[in-house]
PDB file of C-alpha atoms in Angstrom:
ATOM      1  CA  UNK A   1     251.471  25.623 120.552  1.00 66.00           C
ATOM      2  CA  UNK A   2     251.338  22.016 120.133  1.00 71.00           C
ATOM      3  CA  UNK A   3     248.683  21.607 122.568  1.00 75.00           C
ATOM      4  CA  UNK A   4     246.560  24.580 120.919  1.00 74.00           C
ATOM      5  CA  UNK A   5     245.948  26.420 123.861  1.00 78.00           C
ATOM      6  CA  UNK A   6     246.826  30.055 124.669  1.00 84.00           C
ATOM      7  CA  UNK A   7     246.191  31.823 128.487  1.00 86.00           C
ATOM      8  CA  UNK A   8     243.123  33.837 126.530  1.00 88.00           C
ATOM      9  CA  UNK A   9     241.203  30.787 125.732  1.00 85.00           C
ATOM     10  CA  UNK A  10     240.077  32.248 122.627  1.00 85.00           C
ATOM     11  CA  UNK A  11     242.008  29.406 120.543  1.00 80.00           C
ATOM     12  CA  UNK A  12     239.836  26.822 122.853  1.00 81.00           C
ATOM     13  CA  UNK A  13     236.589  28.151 122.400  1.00 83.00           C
ATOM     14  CA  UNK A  14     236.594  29.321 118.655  1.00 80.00           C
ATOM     15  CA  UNK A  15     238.494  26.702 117.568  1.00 78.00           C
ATOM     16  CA  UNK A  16     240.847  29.334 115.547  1.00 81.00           C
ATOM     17  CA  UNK A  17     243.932  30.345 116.644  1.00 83.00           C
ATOM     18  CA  UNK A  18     244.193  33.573 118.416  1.00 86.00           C
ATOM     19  CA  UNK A  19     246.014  36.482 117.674  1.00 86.00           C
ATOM     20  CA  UNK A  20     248.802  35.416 120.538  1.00 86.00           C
ATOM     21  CA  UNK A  21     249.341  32.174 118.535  1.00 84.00           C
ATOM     22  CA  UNK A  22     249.708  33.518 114.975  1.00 85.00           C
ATOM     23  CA  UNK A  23     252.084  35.987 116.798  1.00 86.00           C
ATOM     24  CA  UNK A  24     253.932  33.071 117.997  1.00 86.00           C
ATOM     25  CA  UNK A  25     253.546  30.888 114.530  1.00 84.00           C
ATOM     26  CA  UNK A  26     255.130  33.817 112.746  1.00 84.00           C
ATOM     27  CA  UNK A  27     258.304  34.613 115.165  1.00 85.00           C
ATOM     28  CA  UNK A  28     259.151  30.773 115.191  1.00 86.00           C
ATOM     29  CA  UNK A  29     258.390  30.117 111.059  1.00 83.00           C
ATOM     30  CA  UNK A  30     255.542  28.031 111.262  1.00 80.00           C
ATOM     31  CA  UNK A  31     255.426  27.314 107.736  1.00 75.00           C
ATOM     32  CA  UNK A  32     251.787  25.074 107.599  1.00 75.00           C
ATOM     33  CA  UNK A  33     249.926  27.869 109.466  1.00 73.00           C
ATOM     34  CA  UNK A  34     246.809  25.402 108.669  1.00 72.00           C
ATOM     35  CA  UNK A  35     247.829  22.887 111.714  1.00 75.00           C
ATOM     36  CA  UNK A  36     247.072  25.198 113.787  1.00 78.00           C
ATOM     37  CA  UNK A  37     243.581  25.267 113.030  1.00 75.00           C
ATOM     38  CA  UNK A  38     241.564  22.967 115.424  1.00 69.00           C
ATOM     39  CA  UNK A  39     237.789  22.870 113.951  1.00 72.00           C
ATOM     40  CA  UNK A  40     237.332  19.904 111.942  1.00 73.00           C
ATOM     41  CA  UNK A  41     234.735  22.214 109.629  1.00 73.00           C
ATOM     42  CA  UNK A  42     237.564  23.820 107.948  1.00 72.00           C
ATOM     43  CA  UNK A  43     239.475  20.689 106.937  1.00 76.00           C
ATOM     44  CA  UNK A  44     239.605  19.306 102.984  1.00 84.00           C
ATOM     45  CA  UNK A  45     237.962  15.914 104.199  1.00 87.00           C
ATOM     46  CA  UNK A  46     234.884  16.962 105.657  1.00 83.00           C
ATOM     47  CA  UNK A  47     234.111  19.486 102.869  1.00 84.00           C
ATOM     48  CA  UNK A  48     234.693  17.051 100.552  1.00 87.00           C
ATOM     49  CA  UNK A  49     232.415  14.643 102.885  1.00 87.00           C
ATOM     50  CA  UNK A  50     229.895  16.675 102.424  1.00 84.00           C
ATOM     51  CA  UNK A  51     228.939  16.522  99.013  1.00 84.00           C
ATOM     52  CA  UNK A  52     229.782  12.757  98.677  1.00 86.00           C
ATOM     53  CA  UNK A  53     226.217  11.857  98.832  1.00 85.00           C
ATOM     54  CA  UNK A  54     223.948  12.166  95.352  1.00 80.00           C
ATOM     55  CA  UNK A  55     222.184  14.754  95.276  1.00 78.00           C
ATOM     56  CA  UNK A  56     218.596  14.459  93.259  1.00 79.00           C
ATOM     57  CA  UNK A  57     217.674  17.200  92.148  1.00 83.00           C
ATOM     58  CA  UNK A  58     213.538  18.358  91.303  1.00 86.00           C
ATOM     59  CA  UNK A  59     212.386  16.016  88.546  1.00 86.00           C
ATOM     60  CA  UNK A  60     209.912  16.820  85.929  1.00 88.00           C
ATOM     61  CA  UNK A  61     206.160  18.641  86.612  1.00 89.00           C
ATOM     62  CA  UNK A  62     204.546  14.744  85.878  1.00 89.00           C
ATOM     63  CA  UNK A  63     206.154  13.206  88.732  1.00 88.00           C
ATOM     64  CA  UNK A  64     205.512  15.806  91.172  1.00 86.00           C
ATOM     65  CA  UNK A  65     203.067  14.903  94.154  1.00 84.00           C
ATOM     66  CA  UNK A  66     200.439  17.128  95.157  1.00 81.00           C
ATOM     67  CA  UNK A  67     198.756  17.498  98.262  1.00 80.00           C
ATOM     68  CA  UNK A  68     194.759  15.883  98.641  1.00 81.00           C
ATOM     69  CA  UNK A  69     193.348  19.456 100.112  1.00 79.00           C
ATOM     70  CA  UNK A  70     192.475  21.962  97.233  1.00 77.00           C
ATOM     71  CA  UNK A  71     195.096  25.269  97.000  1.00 75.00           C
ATOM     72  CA  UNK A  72     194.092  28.411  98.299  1.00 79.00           C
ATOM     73  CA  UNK A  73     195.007  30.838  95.318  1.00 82.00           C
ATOM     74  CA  UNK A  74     197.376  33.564  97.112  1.00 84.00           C
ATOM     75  CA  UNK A  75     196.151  37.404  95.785  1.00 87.00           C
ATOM     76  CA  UNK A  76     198.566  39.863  95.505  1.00 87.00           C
ATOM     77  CA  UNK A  77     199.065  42.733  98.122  1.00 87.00           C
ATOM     78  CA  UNK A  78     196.761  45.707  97.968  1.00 89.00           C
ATOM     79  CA  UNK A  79     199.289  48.763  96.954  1.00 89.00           C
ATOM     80  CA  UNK A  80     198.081  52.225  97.297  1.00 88.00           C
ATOM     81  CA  UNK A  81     200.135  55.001  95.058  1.00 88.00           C
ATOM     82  CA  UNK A  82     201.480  57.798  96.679  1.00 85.00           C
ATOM     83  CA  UNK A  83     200.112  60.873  96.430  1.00 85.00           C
ATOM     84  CA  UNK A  84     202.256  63.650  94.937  1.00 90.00           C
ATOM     85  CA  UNK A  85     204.365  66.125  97.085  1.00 88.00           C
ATOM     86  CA  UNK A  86     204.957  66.080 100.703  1.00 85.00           C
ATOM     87  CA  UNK A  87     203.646  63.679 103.002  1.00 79.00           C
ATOM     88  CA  UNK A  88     200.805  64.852 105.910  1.00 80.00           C
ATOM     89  CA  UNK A  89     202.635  64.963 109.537  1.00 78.00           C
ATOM     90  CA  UNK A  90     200.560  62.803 111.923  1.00 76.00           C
ATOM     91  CA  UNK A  91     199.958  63.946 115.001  1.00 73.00           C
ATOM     92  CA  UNK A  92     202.249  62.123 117.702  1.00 74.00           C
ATOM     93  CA  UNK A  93     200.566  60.394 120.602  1.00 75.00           C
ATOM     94  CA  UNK A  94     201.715  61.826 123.710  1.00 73.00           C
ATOM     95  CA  UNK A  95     203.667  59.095 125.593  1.00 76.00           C
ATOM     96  CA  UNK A  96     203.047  58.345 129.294  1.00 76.00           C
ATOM     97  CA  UNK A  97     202.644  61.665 131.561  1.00 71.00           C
ATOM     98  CA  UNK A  98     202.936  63.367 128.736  1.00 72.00           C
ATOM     99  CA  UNK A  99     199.176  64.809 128.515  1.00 68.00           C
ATOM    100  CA  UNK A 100     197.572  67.950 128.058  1.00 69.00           C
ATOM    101  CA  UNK A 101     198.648  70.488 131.340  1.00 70.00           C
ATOM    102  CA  UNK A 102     195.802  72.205 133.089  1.00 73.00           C
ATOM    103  CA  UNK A 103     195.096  75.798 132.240  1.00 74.00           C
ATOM    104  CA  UNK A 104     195.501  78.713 134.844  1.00 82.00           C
ATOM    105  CA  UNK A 105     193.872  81.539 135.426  1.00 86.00           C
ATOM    106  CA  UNK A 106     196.248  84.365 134.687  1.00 85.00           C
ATOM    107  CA  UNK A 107     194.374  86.803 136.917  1.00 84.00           C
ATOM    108  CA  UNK A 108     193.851  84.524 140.407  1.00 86.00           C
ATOM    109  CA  UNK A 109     196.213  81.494 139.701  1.00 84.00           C
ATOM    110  CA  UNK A 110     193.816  78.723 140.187  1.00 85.00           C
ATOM    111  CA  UNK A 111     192.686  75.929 137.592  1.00 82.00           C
ATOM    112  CA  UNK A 112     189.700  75.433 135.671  1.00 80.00           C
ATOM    113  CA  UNK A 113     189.088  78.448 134.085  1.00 83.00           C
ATOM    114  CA  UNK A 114     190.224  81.101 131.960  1.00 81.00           C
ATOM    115  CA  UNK A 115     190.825  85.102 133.083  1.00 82.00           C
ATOM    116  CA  UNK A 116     187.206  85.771 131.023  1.00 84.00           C
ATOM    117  CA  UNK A 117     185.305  83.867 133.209  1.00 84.00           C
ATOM    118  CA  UNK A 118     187.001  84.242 136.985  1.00 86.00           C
ATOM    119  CA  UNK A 119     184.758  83.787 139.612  1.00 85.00           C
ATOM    120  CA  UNK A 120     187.165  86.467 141.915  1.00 83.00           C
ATOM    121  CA  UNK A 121     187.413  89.134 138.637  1.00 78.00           C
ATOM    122  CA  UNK A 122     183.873  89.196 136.979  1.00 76.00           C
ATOM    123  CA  UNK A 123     183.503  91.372 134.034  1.00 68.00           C
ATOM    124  CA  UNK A 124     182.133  95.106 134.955  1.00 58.00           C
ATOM    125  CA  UNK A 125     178.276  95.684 133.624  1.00 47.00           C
ATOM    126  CA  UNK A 126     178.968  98.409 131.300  1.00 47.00           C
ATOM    127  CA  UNK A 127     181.748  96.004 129.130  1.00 48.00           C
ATOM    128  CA  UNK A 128     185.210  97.949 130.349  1.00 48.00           C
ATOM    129  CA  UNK A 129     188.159  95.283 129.563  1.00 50.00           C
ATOM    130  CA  UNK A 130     191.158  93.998 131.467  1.00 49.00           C
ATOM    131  CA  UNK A 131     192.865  96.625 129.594  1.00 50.00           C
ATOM    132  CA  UNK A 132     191.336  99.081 131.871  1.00 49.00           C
ATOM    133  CA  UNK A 133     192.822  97.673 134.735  1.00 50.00           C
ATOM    134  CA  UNK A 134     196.098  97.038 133.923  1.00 49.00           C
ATOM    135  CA  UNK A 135     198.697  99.890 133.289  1.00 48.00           C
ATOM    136  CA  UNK A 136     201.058 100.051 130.496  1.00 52.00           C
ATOM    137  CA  UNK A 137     203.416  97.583 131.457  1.00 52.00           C
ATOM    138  CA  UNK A 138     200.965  94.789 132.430  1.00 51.00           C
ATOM    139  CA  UNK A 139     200.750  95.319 136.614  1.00 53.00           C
ATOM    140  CA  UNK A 140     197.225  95.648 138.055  1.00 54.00           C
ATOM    141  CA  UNK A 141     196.584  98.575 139.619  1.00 54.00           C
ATOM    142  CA  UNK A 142     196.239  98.477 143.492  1.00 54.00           C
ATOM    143  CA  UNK A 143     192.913  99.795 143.325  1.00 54.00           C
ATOM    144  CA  UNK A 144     191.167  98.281 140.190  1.00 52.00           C
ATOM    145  CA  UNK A 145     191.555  94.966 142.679  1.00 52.00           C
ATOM    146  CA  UNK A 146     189.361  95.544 144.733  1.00 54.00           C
ATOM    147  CA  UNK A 147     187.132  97.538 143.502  1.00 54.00           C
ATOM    148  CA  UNK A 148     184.110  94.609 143.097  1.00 53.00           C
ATOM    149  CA  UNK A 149     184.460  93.389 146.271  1.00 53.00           C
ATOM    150  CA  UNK A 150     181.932  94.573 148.991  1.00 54.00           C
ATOM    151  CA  UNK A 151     181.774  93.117 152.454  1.00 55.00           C
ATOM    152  CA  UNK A 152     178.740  93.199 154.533  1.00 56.00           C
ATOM    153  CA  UNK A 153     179.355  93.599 158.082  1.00 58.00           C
ATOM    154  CA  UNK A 154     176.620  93.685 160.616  1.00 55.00           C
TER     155      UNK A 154
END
């Protein structure tokens, strides 16, 4: 205690005494708890040492100095009023990786194009849909596959 020290070093570093030494301070009835303070900041000589100087304070507008270069004049800021009700939502950047995914052809898998315009499923002459080809619950039919597809063999 007397050396104002403790194993945590907090006392050391800070200056203040740690919670081990005020635990101490209090069992053994330390009655002038500020001793153990060890920063000379918090002493009633150096605050006191502080404001022995004069302070001047701003004299009047005649004696003031002014500079040689002319003042800018400072304008102030440009406000805009809000408009009334609920702010627009702006659209949020997509962050790194983050960019717009490739579309796939629903019918044949591959990128690039949509099922309208398939280079393996072209649209029939006489304008049948996809509808046509699929049955109710959304499988192609076997045959409506190949139906477009002729090989020449010689």
């Amino acid at each position: 205690m007397s050396q104002h020290s403790c194993e945590c070093r907090q006392w050391e570093l800070s200056g203040l005494p740690c919670g081990h030494a005020i635990a101490v301070a209090k069992k053994t009835n330390l009655r002038d708890v500020y001793s153990l303070v060890n920063v000379p900041y918090f002493k009633a000589e150096n605050y006191k040492a502080t404001y022995i100087g004069v302070i001047k304070p701003v004299g009047p507008p005649e004696t003031w100095q002014f500079p040689d270069t002319p003042l800018q004049s400072v304008r102030p800021p440009i406000i805009k009023k809000r408009r009334v009700g609920r702010p627009n939502v702006n659209a949020r950047r997509p962050s790194r990786g983050e960019g717009s995914s490739l579309r796939r052809c629903p019918r044949c898998g591959d990128h690039g194009h949509k099922s309208d315009t398939c280079p393996l499923f072209p649209a029939s002459a006489s304008g049948s849909s996809q509808r046509s080809m699929l049955e109710p619950h959304g499988t192609i039919r076997r045959d409506s596959l190949y139906q477009d597809f002729h090989l020449n063999v010689k």
